[in-house]
PDB file of C-alpha atoms in Angstrom:
ATOM      1  CA  MET A   1      34.699  30.353 -25.712  1.00 41.00           C
ATOM      2  CA  ALA A   2      38.382  30.337 -24.909  1.00 41.00           C
ATOM      3  CA  ASP A   3      37.918  33.357 -22.628  1.00 43.00           C
ATOM      4  CA  GLU A   4      35.519  31.407 -20.413  1.00 44.00           C
ATOM      5  CA  THR A   5      37.440  28.124 -20.264  1.00 46.00           C
ATOM      6  CA  THR A   6      40.412  27.243 -18.169  1.00 51.00           C
ATOM      7  CA  ARG A   7      43.486  26.443 -20.229  1.00 66.00           C
ATOM      8  CA  PHE A   8      45.465  23.339 -19.381  1.00 69.00           C
ATOM      9  CA  PRO A   9      48.092  24.212 -16.754  1.00 76.00           C
ATOM     10  CA  PRO A  10      51.612  23.259 -17.905  1.00 76.00           C
ATOM     11  CA  PRO A  11      53.278  20.239 -16.314  1.00 78.00           C
ATOM     12  CA  PRO A  12      56.454  20.714 -14.214  1.00 84.00           C
ATOM     13  CA  GLY A  13      59.146  21.986 -16.562  1.00 78.00           C
ATOM     14  CA  GLY A  14      56.661  23.296 -19.112  1.00 78.00           C
ATOM     15  CA  TRP A  15      55.243  21.838 -22.306  1.00 74.00           C
ATOM     16  CA  PRO A  16      57.578  19.951 -24.677  1.00 80.00           C
ATOM     17  CA  ALA A  17      58.629  21.917 -27.710  1.00 79.00           C
ATOM     18  CA  GLY A  18      56.033  21.821 -30.479  1.00 76.00           C
ATOM     19  CA  VAL A  19      53.211  20.550 -28.239  1.00 75.00           C
ATOM     20  CA  ASP A  20      50.151  22.811 -28.143  1.00 74.00           C
ATOM     21  CA  PRO A  21      47.808  21.447 -25.439  1.00 71.00           C
ATOM     22  CA  GLN A  22      44.914  23.545 -26.689  1.00 73.00           C
ATOM     23  CA  ALA A  23      45.218  21.997 -30.124  1.00 73.00           C
ATOM     24  CA  LEU A  24      45.084  18.539 -28.524  1.00 73.00           C
ATOM     25  CA  ALA A  25      41.872  19.285 -26.648  1.00 72.00           C
ATOM     26  CA  PRO A  26      39.558  18.329 -29.552  1.00 77.00           C
ATOM     27  CA  ALA A  27      41.377  15.000 -29.918  1.00 75.00           C
ATOM     28  CA  LEU A  28      40.920  14.389 -26.187  1.00 75.00           C
ATOM     29  CA  VAL A  29      37.173  14.838 -26.561  1.00 80.00           C
ATOM     30  CA  TRP A  30      36.922  12.982 -29.864  1.00 83.00           C
ATOM     31  CA  GLN A  31      38.738   9.883 -28.665  1.00 81.00           C
ATOM     32  CA  SER A  32      36.966   9.690 -25.299  1.00 85.00           C
ATOM     33  CA  LEU A  33      34.880   6.589 -24.614  1.00 87.00           C
ATOM     34  CA  ASP A  34      32.425   8.760 -22.671  1.00 90.00           C
ATOM     35  CA  PRO A  35      29.720  10.494 -24.739  1.00 95.00           C
ATOM     36  CA  GLN A  36      30.429  14.249 -24.852  1.00 93.00           C
ATOM     37  CA  TYR A  37      28.628  17.139 -26.496  1.00 93.00           C
ATOM     38  CA  ILE A  38      28.272  20.884 -26.914  1.00 91.00           C
ATOM     39  CA  TYR A  39      24.656  22.015 -27.152  1.00 91.00           C
ATOM     40  CA  ASP A  40      23.312  25.373 -28.306  1.00 91.00           C
ATOM     41  CA  ILE A  41      20.481  26.078 -25.852  1.00 90.00           C
ATOM     42  CA  ALA A  42      19.067  29.011 -27.871  1.00 88.00           C
ATOM     43  CA  ALA A  43      19.026  27.153 -31.202  1.00 89.00           C
ATOM     44  CA  ASN A  44      17.999  23.815 -29.645  1.00 89.00           C
ATOM     45  CA  ARG A  45      20.587  21.784 -31.514  1.00 91.00           C
ATOM     46  CA  PHE A  46      23.836  19.953 -30.928  1.00 93.00           C
ATOM     47  CA  LEU A  47      26.887  21.749 -32.254  1.00 92.00           C
ATOM     48  CA  VAL A  48      29.449  19.047 -31.464  1.00 91.00           C
ATOM     49  CA  VAL A  49      29.152  15.426 -30.342  1.00 93.00           C
ATOM     50  CA  ASN A  50      31.881  12.829 -30.212  1.00 93.00           C
ATOM     51  CA  PRO A  51      31.545   9.326 -31.730  1.00 94.00           C
ATOM     52  CA  ALA A  52      30.743   7.818 -28.311  1.00 94.00           C
ATOM     53  CA  PHE A  53      27.678  10.092 -28.137  1.00 94.00           C
ATOM     54  CA  ASP A  54      26.437   8.863 -31.528  1.00 93.00           C
ATOM     55  CA  ARG A  55      26.998   5.250 -30.470  1.00 94.00           C
ATOM     56  CA  LEU A  56      25.099   5.703 -27.202  1.00 94.00           C
ATOM     57  CA  LEU A  57      22.039   6.954 -29.081  1.00 93.00           C
ATOM     58  CA  GLY A  58      22.272   4.479 -31.946  1.00 94.00           C
ATOM     59  CA  PHE A  59      23.031   7.090 -34.652  1.00 93.00           C
ATOM     60  CA  GLU A  60      25.511   6.882 -37.466  1.00 92.00           C
ATOM     61  CA  PRO A  61      28.735   8.888 -36.935  1.00 90.00           C
ATOM     62  CA  GLY A  62      27.981  12.598 -37.405  1.00 91.00           C
ATOM     63  CA  GLU A  63      24.219  12.013 -37.826  1.00 92.00           C
ATOM     64  CA  VAL A  64      23.144  13.836 -34.669  1.00 91.00           C
ATOM     65  CA  VAL A  65      24.826  17.103 -35.673  1.00 92.00           C
ATOM     66  CA  ALA A  66      24.051  16.826 -39.380  1.00 91.00           C
ATOM     67  CA  SER A  67      20.345  16.228 -38.769  1.00 89.00           C
ATOM     68  CA  GLY A  68      20.002  19.178 -36.377  1.00 89.00           C
ATOM     69  CA  THR A  69      18.667  16.867 -33.689  1.00 87.00           C
ATOM     70  CA  ALA A  70      17.231  18.706 -30.688  1.00 90.00           C
ATOM     71  CA  ALA A  71      17.587  17.514 -27.093  1.00 90.00           C
ATOM     72  CA  ARG A  72      13.863  16.892 -26.860  1.00 90.00           C
ATOM     73  CA  ALA A  73      14.128  14.287 -29.603  1.00 92.00           C
ATOM     74  CA  ILE A  74      16.432  12.117 -27.533  1.00 92.00           C
ATOM     75  CA  VAL A  75      15.279  12.783 -23.958  1.00 94.00           C
ATOM     76  CA  ALA A  76      12.555  10.447 -22.684  1.00 93.00           C
ATOM     77  CA  GLU A  77       9.209  12.241 -22.637  1.00 92.00           C
ATOM     78  CA  GLU A  78       8.748  11.763 -18.879  1.00 94.00           C
ATOM     79  CA  ASP A  79      12.062  13.517 -18.132  1.00 93.00           C
ATOM     80  CA  TRP A  80      11.852  16.352 -20.659  1.00 93.00           C
ATOM     81  CA  PRO A  81      10.075  18.923 -18.392  1.00 93.00           C
ATOM     82  CA  ASP A  82      12.941  18.717 -15.908  1.00 91.00           C
ATOM     83  CA  ILE A  83      15.617  19.054 -18.609  1.00 90.00           C
ATOM     84  CA  ALA A  84      13.791  21.984 -20.231  1.00 90.00           C
ATOM     85  CA  ALA A  85      13.569  23.765 -16.867  1.00 89.00           C
ATOM     86  CA  ARG A  86      17.285  23.304 -16.252  1.00 87.00           C
ATOM     87  CA  GLN A  87      18.140  24.723 -19.679  1.00 84.00           C
ATOM     88  CA  ALA A  88      15.814  27.699 -19.245  1.00 85.00           C
ATOM     89  CA  GLN A  89      17.603  28.617 -16.022  1.00 83.00           C
ATOM     90  CA  TRP A  90      21.086  27.983 -17.358  1.00 79.00           C
ATOM     91  CA  GLN A  91      22.509  31.123 -15.745  1.00 77.00           C
ATOM     92  CA  ILE A  92      21.501  29.766 -12.325  1.00 76.00           C
ATOM     93  CA  HIS A  93      22.267  26.096 -12.938  1.00 73.00           C
ATOM     94  CA  ARG A  94      25.691  26.425 -14.504  1.00 84.00           C
ATOM     95  CA  ASP A  95      27.291  23.268 -13.114  1.00 89.00           C
ATOM     96  CA  GLU A  96      25.141  20.237 -12.390  1.00 90.00           C
ATOM     97  CA  GLN A  97      25.120  16.497 -12.118  1.00 92.00           C
ATOM     98  CA  TYR A  98      21.865  14.645 -12.555  1.00 92.00           C
ATOM     99  CA  GLU A  99      20.277  11.566 -14.099  1.00 94.00           C
ATOM    100  CA  PHE A 100      17.702  11.208 -16.839  1.00 95.00           C
ATOM    101  CA  ARG A 101      16.561   8.773 -19.495  1.00 95.00           C
ATOM    102  CA  VAL A 102      17.326   8.960 -23.218  1.00 95.00           C
ATOM    103  CA  ARG A 103      15.549   7.233 -26.055  1.00 94.00           C
ATOM    104  CA  ARG A 104      17.813   5.743 -28.716  1.00 94.00           C
ATOM    105  CA  LYS A 105      17.079   5.876 -32.420  1.00 92.00           C
ATOM    106  CA  ASP A 106      15.845   2.259 -32.249  1.00 93.00           C
ATOM    107  CA  GLY A 107      13.452   3.115 -29.403  1.00 93.00           C
ATOM    108  CA  GLU A 108      15.419   1.559 -26.564  1.00 94.00           C
ATOM    109  CA  VAL A 109      15.417   3.630 -23.378  1.00 95.00           C
ATOM    110  CA  ARG A 110      18.611   4.004 -21.381  1.00 95.00           C
ATOM    111  CA  THR A 111      19.442   5.855 -18.196  1.00 95.00           C
ATOM    112  CA  VAL A 112      22.392   8.244 -18.153  1.00 95.00           C
ATOM    113  CA  ALA A 113      24.200  10.298 -15.538  1.00 94.00           C
ATOM    114  CA  ALA A 114      25.123  13.762 -16.837  1.00 93.00           C
ATOM    115  CA  SER A 115      27.873  16.145 -15.754  1.00 93.00           C
ATOM    116  CA  VAL A 116      26.996  19.519 -17.304  1.00 92.00           C
ATOM    117  CA  HIS A 117      28.656  22.930 -17.495  1.00 91.00           C
ATOM    118  CA  ARG A 118      26.632  25.810 -18.973  1.00 87.00           C
ATOM    119  CA  MET A 119      28.256  29.009 -20.188  1.00 87.00           C
ATOM    120  CA  GLY A 120      27.644  32.032 -22.339  1.00 84.00           C
ATOM    121  CA  VAL A 121      29.734  32.586 -25.471  1.00 84.00           C
ATOM    122  CA  GLY A 122      28.929  35.988 -26.858  1.00 81.00           C
ATOM    123  CA  ASP A 123      25.151  36.033 -26.818  1.00 81.00           C
ATOM    124  CA  ARG A 124      24.851  32.245 -27.121  1.00 85.00           C
ATOM    125  CA  PRO A 125      24.120  30.062 -24.091  1.00 89.00           C
ATOM    126  CA  LEU A 126      25.905  26.730 -24.509  1.00 91.00           C
ATOM    127  CA  SER A 127      25.770  23.498 -22.573  1.00 90.00           C
ATOM    128  CA  LEU A 128      28.864  21.293 -22.398  1.00 91.00           C
ATOM    129  CA  GLY A 129      28.226  17.820 -21.067  1.00 92.00           C
ATOM    130  CA  VAL A 130      29.563  14.346 -20.457  1.00 95.00           C
ATOM    131  CA  LEU A 131      27.198  11.374 -20.215  1.00 95.00           C
ATOM    132  CA  HIS A 132      27.684   8.023 -18.518  1.00 94.00           C
ATOM    133  CA  ASP A 133      25.454   5.087 -19.418  1.00 95.00           C
ATOM    134  CA  ILE A 134      24.205   3.765 -16.041  1.00 94.00           C
ATOM    135  CA  THR A 135      21.417   1.569 -17.406  1.00 93.00           C
ATOM    136  CA  ARG A 136      23.005  -1.664 -16.206  1.00 93.00           C
ATOM    137  CA  ARG A 137      23.705  -0.192 -12.768  1.00 92.00           C
ATOM    138  CA  LYS A 138      20.083   0.909 -12.456  1.00 91.00           C
ATOM    139  CA  ARG A 139      18.847  -2.545 -13.432  1.00 91.00           C
ATOM    140  CA  LEU A 140      21.120  -4.138 -10.829  1.00 91.00           C
ATOM    141  CA  GLU A 141      19.893  -1.666  -8.207  1.00 90.00           C
ATOM    142  CA  ALA A 142      16.275  -2.497  -9.078  1.00 89.00           C
ATOM    143  CA  GLN A 143      17.051  -6.219  -8.942  1.00 91.00           C
ATOM    144  CA  LEU A 144      18.794  -5.808  -5.579  1.00 89.00           C
ATOM    145  CA  HIS A 145      15.862  -3.785  -4.259  1.00 90.00           C
ATOM    146  CA  ALA A 146      13.449  -6.507  -5.404  1.00 90.00           C
ATOM    147  CA  GLU A 147      15.552  -9.211  -3.729  1.00 90.00           C
ATOM    148  CA  VAL A 148      15.729  -7.188  -0.515  1.00 89.00           C
ATOM    149  CA  GLU A 149      11.950  -6.787  -0.618  1.00 90.00           C
ATOM    150  CA  VAL A 150      11.514 -10.549  -1.091  1.00 88.00           C
ATOM    151  CA  HIS A 151      13.800 -11.228   1.884  1.00 85.00           C
ATOM    152  CA  ARG A 152      11.916  -8.624   3.926  1.00 88.00           C
ATOM    153  CA  ARG A 153       8.590 -10.296   3.152  1.00 88.00           C
ATOM    154  CA  GLN A 154      10.031 -13.734   3.937  1.00 85.00           C
ATOM    155  CA  THR A 155      11.369 -12.450   7.253  1.00 85.00           C
ATOM    156  CA  LEU A 156       8.002 -10.885   8.055  1.00 85.00           C
ATOM    157  CA  GLU A 157       6.183 -14.105   7.129  1.00 82.00           C
ATOM    158  CA  ALA A 158       8.557 -16.114   9.327  1.00 82.00           C
ATOM    159  CA  TYR A 159       7.935 -13.694  12.194  1.00 82.00           C
ATOM    160  CA  GLN A 160       4.166 -13.909  11.702  1.00 78.00           C
ATOM    161  CA  ALA A 161       4.403 -17.702  11.617  1.00 74.00           C
ATOM    162  CA  ASN A 162       6.277 -17.630  14.931  1.00 77.00           C
ATOM    163  CA  VAL A 163       3.591 -15.362  16.378  1.00 75.00           C
ATOM    164  CA  ARG A 164       0.897 -17.778  15.214  1.00 66.00           C
ATOM    165  CA  ILE A 165       2.790 -20.685  16.788  1.00 66.00           C
ATOM    166  CA  PHE A 166       3.069 -18.735  20.042  1.00 72.00           C
ATOM    167  CA  GLN A 167      -0.630 -17.878  19.958  1.00 64.00           C
ATOM    168  CA  LEU A 168      -1.512 -21.501  19.285  1.00 58.00           C
ATOM    169  CA  THR A 169       0.629 -22.556  22.236  1.00 69.00           C
ATOM    170  CA  GLU A 170      -1.126 -19.979  24.393  1.00 68.00           C
ATOM    171  CA  ASN A 171      -4.498 -21.220  23.117  1.00 60.00           C
ATOM    172  CA  ILE A 172      -3.670 -24.760  24.130  1.00 60.00           C
ATOM    173  CA  ARG A 173      -2.353 -23.682  27.536  1.00 68.00           C
ATOM    174  CA  ALA A 174      -5.298 -21.379  28.263  1.00 64.00           C
ATOM    175  CA  ALA A 175      -7.848 -23.961  27.098  1.00 62.00           C
ATOM    176  CA  TYR A 176      -6.180 -26.575  29.274  1.00 68.00           C
ATOM    177  CA  ASP A 177      -6.123 -24.248  32.308  1.00 70.00           C
ATOM    178  CA  ALA A 178      -9.802 -23.405  31.816  1.00 65.00           C
ATOM    179  CA  THR A 179     -10.697 -27.084  31.541  1.00 67.00           C
ATOM    180  CA  GLN A 180      -8.831 -27.845  34.764  1.00 76.00           C
ATOM    181  CA  VAL A 181     -10.692 -25.095  36.609  1.00 72.00           C
ATOM    182  CA  LEU A 182     -14.078 -26.386  35.458  1.00 79.00           C
ATOM    183  CA  ALA A 183     -13.279 -30.080  35.801  1.00 78.00           C
ATOM    184  CA  HIS A 184     -13.393 -29.941  39.601  1.00 78.00           C
ATOM    185  CA  CYS A 185     -16.846 -28.315  39.813  1.00 84.00           C
ATOM    186  CA  VAL A 186     -19.599 -30.544  41.283  1.00 87.00           C
ATOM    187  CA  THR A 187     -22.651 -28.262  41.061  1.00 92.00           C
ATOM    188  CA  VAL A 188     -24.158 -26.156  38.268  1.00 92.00           C
ATOM    189  CA  GLU A 189     -23.663 -22.921  40.216  1.00 93.00           C
ATOM    190  CA  GLU A 190     -20.027 -23.765  40.932  1.00 91.00           C
ATOM    191  CA  LEU A 191     -19.458 -24.609  37.275  1.00 93.00           C
ATOM    192  CA  LEU A 192     -21.012 -21.356  36.051  1.00 94.00           C
ATOM    193  CA  ALA A 193     -19.132 -19.270  38.634  1.00 93.00           C
ATOM    194  CA  GLY A 194     -15.894 -20.924  37.516  1.00 90.00           C
ATOM    195  CA  ALA A 195     -16.665 -20.163  33.865  1.00 91.00           C
ATOM    196  CA  ILE A 196     -17.368 -16.468  34.614  1.00 93.00           C
ATOM    197  CA  SER A 197     -14.113 -16.270  36.563  1.00 89.00           C
ATOM    198  CA  VAL A 198     -12.101 -17.706  33.676  1.00 87.00           C
ATOM    199  CA  LEU A 199     -13.777 -15.327  31.225  1.00 90.00           C
ATOM    200  CA  SER A 200     -13.461 -12.088  33.210  1.00 89.00           C
ATOM    201  CA  ASP A 201     -10.308 -12.539  35.283  1.00 84.00           C
ATOM    202  CA  PRO A 202      -7.376 -10.425  33.954  1.00 82.00           C
ATOM    203  CA  ALA A 203      -5.203 -13.503  34.416  1.00 74.00           C
ATOM    204  CA  GLY A 204      -7.700 -15.473  32.321  1.00 76.00           C
ATOM    205  CA  LEU A 205      -9.413 -14.307  29.133  1.00 83.00           C
ATOM    206  CA  ASP A 206      -9.863 -10.785  30.516  1.00 85.00           C
ATOM    207  CA  TYR A 207     -13.279  -9.988  29.010  1.00 92.00           C
ATOM    208  CA  ARG A 208     -14.823  -6.774  30.296  1.00 93.00           C
ATOM    209  CA  ALA A 209     -18.139  -8.532  30.939  1.00 96.00           C
ATOM    210  CA  ALA A 210     -19.415 -12.107  30.879  1.00 96.00           C
ATOM    211  CA  ALA A 211     -22.740 -13.836  31.503  1.00 97.00           C
ATOM    212  CA  VAL A 212     -24.304 -17.295  31.274  1.00 97.00           C
ATOM    213  CA  TYR A 213     -28.014 -17.668  30.511  1.00 97.00           C
ATOM    214  CA  LEU A 214     -29.783 -21.017  30.844  1.00 96.00           C
ATOM    215  CA  ALA A 215     -33.051 -22.017  29.216  1.00 95.00           C
ATOM    216  CA  ALA A 216     -35.990 -21.737  31.631  1.00 92.00           C
ATOM    217  CA  GLU A 217     -39.758 -21.344  31.276  1.00 89.00           C
ATOM    218  CA  GLY A 218     -39.747 -20.686  27.545  1.00 91.00           C
ATOM    219  CA  GLY A 219     -36.962 -18.094  27.740  1.00 94.00           C
ATOM    220  CA  LEU A 220     -33.503 -17.540  29.150  1.00 96.00           C
ATOM    221  CA  ARG A 221     -32.612 -16.693  32.733  1.00 96.00           C
ATOM    222  CA  LEU A 222     -29.364 -15.112  33.881  1.00 97.00           C
ATOM    223  CA  ARG A 223     -27.629 -17.636  36.140  1.00 96.00           C
ATOM    224  CA  GLN A 224     -24.174 -16.109  36.517  1.00 96.00           C
ATOM    225  CA  GLY A 225     -22.525 -12.931  35.262  1.00 96.00           C
ATOM    226  CA  THR A 226     -20.549  -9.777  35.899  1.00 96.00           C
ATOM    227  CA  GLU A 227     -22.301  -6.501  36.626  1.00 94.00           C
ATOM    228  CA  ASP A 228     -23.366  -5.046  33.274  1.00 94.00           C
ATOM    229  CA  PRO A 229     -26.596  -3.248  32.296  1.00 93.00           C
ATOM    230  CA  ARG A 230     -26.621  -5.128  28.998  1.00 94.00           C
ATOM    231  CA  PHE A 231     -27.342  -8.395  30.845  1.00 96.00           C
ATOM    232  CA  PRO A 232     -31.027  -8.424  31.928  1.00 96.00           C
ATOM    233  CA  GLU A 233     -32.258 -11.009  34.441  1.00 96.00           C
ATOM    234  CA  ARG A 234     -34.489 -12.641  31.832  1.00 96.00           C
ATOM    235  CA  LEU A 235     -34.515 -12.843  28.050  1.00 96.00           C
ATOM    236  CA  ASP A 236     -37.745 -13.373  26.195  1.00 95.00           C
ATOM    237  CA  PRO A 237     -37.098 -14.901  22.717  1.00 91.00           C
ATOM    238  CA  ALA A 238     -39.680 -12.527  21.219  1.00 91.00           C
ATOM    239  CA  SER A 239     -38.354  -9.404  22.954  1.00 92.00           C
ATOM    240  CA  GLY A 240     -36.019  -8.342  20.158  1.00 92.00           C
ATOM    241  CA  ASN A 241     -33.098  -8.105  22.584  1.00 95.00           C
ATOM    242  CA  PRO A 242     -29.839  -8.766  20.660  1.00 95.00           C
ATOM    243  CA  LEU A 243     -28.890 -11.518  23.116  1.00 96.00           C
ATOM    244  CA  ALA A 244     -32.276 -13.202  22.673  1.00 95.00           C
ATOM    245  CA  GLU A 245     -31.863 -12.937  18.897  1.00 95.00           C
ATOM    246  CA  ALA A 246     -28.431 -14.553  19.207  1.00 95.00           C
ATOM    247  CA  TYR A 247     -30.083 -17.499  20.939  1.00 95.00           C
ATOM    248  CA  VAL A 248     -33.039 -17.860  18.586  1.00 94.00           C
ATOM    249  CA  HIS A 249     -31.145 -17.126  15.360  1.00 93.00           C
ATOM    250  CA  PRO A 250     -27.474 -17.818  16.136  1.00 93.00           C
ATOM    251  CA  ALA A 251     -24.668 -17.177  13.690  1.00 92.00           C
ATOM    252  CA  GLU A 252     -21.861 -19.677  13.345  1.00 86.00           C
ATOM    253  CA  PRO A 253     -19.528 -20.071  15.078  1.00 88.00           C
ATOM    254  CA  LEU A 254     -20.686 -17.108  17.211  1.00 92.00           C
ATOM    255  CA  THR A 255     -22.891 -14.029  16.994  1.00 93.00           C
ATOM    256  CA  ARG A 256     -21.299 -10.574  17.016  1.00 93.00           C
ATOM    257  CA  ILE A 257     -23.434  -7.925  18.675  1.00 94.00           C
ATOM    258  CA  GLU A 258     -23.089  -4.145  18.417  1.00 90.00           C
ATOM    259  CA  GLY A 259     -21.097  -2.684  21.290  1.00 86.00           C
ATOM    260  CA  ARG A 260     -18.208  -5.178  21.058  1.00 91.00           C
ATOM    261  CA  MET A 261     -20.247  -8.092  22.392  1.00 94.00           C
ATOM    262  CA  LYS A 262     -20.234 -11.744  21.325  1.00 95.00           C
ATOM    263  CA  ALA A 263     -22.615 -14.592  22.108  1.00 97.00           C
ATOM    264  CA  VAL A 264     -22.245 -18.370  21.761  1.00 97.00           C
ATOM    265  CA  VAL A 265     -25.087 -20.862  22.120  1.00 96.00           C
ATOM    266  CA  LEU A 266     -24.393 -23.520  24.767  1.00 96.00           C
ATOM    267  CA  ARG A 267     -25.149 -26.989  23.420  1.00 94.00           C
ATOM    268  CA  GLY A 268     -24.907 -30.394  24.994  1.00 92.00           C
ATOM    269  CA  ARG A 269     -24.974 -33.715  23.230  1.00 90.00           C
ATOM    270  CA  ILE A 270     -28.752 -33.853  23.395  1.00 87.00           C
ATOM    271  CA  GLU A 271     -30.197 -30.331  23.524  1.00 90.00           C
ATOM    272  CA  THR A 272     -29.518 -26.598  23.509  1.00 93.00           C
ATOM    273  CA  LEU A 273     -28.941 -25.432  27.075  1.00 95.00           C
ATOM    274  CA  GLY A 274     -28.446 -21.664  27.008  1.00 96.00           C
ATOM    275  CA  LEU A 275     -26.255 -18.794  25.949  1.00 97.00           C
ATOM    276  CA  LEU A 276     -22.769 -17.592  26.839  1.00 97.00           C
ATOM    277  CA  ALA A 277     -22.234 -13.819  26.293  1.00 97.00           C
ATOM    278  CA  VAL A 278     -19.113 -11.679  26.661  1.00 96.00           C
ATOM    279  CA  GLY A 279     -18.243  -8.013  26.214  1.00 94.00           C
ATOM    280  CA  GLU A 280     -14.826  -6.698  25.176  1.00 92.00           C
ATOM    281  CA  HIS A 281     -13.010  -3.643  26.507  1.00 89.00           C
ATOM    282  CA  PRO A 282     -13.778  -0.561  24.336  1.00 84.00           C
ATOM    283  CA  ASP A 283     -10.277   0.113  22.995  1.00 79.00           C
ATOM    284  CA  GLU A 284      -8.594  -3.257  23.111  1.00 75.00           C
ATOM    285  CA  SER A 285      -6.892  -4.687  20.035  1.00 72.00           C
ATOM    286  CA  VAL A 286      -8.246  -7.701  18.182  1.00 66.00           C
ATOM    287  CA  ARG A 287      -7.110 -11.003  19.699  1.00 71.00           C
ATOM    288  CA  PRO A 288      -8.307 -13.843  17.433  1.00 72.00           C
ATOM    289  CA  TRP A 289      -6.753 -16.522  19.639  1.00 73.00           C
ATOM    290  CA  ARG A 290      -9.056 -15.517  22.522  1.00 80.00           C
ATOM    291  CA  GLU A 291     -12.098 -16.103  20.347  1.00 85.00           C
ATOM    292  CA  ASN A 292     -10.916 -19.647  19.690  1.00 84.00           C
ATOM    293  CA  ILE A 293     -10.624 -20.261  23.441  1.00 83.00           C
ATOM    294  CA  LEU A 294     -14.106 -18.767  23.976  1.00 89.00           C
ATOM    295  CA  LEU A 295     -15.573 -21.275  21.512  1.00 90.00           C
ATOM    296  CA  THR A 296     -13.680 -24.149  23.156  1.00 86.00           C
ATOM    297  CA  LEU A 297     -14.853 -23.061  26.599  1.00 88.00           C
ATOM    298  CA  ALA A 298     -18.467 -22.835  25.378  1.00 92.00           C
ATOM    299  CA  ARG A 299     -18.310 -26.426  24.055  1.00 91.00           C
ATOM    300  CA  ILE A 300     -16.800 -27.709  27.309  1.00 89.00           C
ATOM    301  CA  LEU A 301     -19.301 -25.759  29.416  1.00 92.00           C
ATOM    302  CA  GLY A 302     -22.238 -27.128  27.435  1.00 92.00           C
ATOM    303  CA  LEU A 303     -21.108 -30.735  27.881  1.00 91.00           C
ATOM    304  CA  MET A 304     -20.365 -30.307  31.591  1.00 90.00           C
ATOM    305  CA  LEU A 305     -23.717 -28.605  32.210  1.00 92.00           C
ATOM    306  CA  GLU A 306     -25.508 -31.451  30.513  1.00 90.00           C
ATOM    307  CA  ASN A 307     -23.605 -34.014  32.601  1.00 88.00           C
ATOM    308  CA  LEU A 308     -24.431 -32.228  35.882  1.00 87.00           C
ATOM    309  CA  GLN A 309     -28.099 -31.854  34.962  1.00 78.00           C
ATOM    310  CA  LEU A 310     -28.385 -35.503  33.933  1.00 68.00           C
ATOM    311  CA  TYR A 311     -26.586 -37.000  36.882  1.00 59.00           C
TER     312      TYR A 311
END
């Protein structure tokens, strides 16, 4: 082994008389507070370990060597395939630093950082290593990571809350603007035209299509709407048309129809008056706040229609 190790270089002026640095090397290892070992890779046993190594693993002094303990007995099962691969390729991986988990004699698992030098002595491959117990550091890192994740979630929740507040503000503003547009209408046609404008205008709710049907002659008749083949002039309740079904058997608070369409029944204080239908753009993202405004607009439109028809 001495042929493959580097001897201690002498200090300036040489070694003091009677001091053999090579003879002191074992004492340096033995007294170290860091666990150190020499492992016979071929025989799968520890040849030398210092007291710090025994203490780390919970063994009595000298027990690891005396019992012929193999590395696999102390390496955590999950990490053993990696350690075995490193040992098998010792001629390639001569000097390494890596981390793995060890299992103490009492079953406790600890994480260690290893600094390893592998060498051949005669025909024997040996592994010389120093371990550092980093269990506490790993726990602190995990705790810090968990705290960072909590703060990240809290920040995200705060951001989402701000978005919801903004959307609510926009809901209130848009609902108010729509009400103001409709409030000045004096005829049914003017009211319906105003509603379609609010629904389809890019500066308004920006629906791709919008239509208002009013009850007439046992069915529904299209009174106002944008150009769209999905809006027939008349809806017969028994026709099976999805819009007619939304009127006869409405879902609450609105009916969703295949093809990104939605329908809301128009109700006054006294009776059901008709149906409000809208179609979304094919690839637009979901905007829940707009649905809330649609429902508000449908309620306002129903009440205003009833007032105009009554008076």
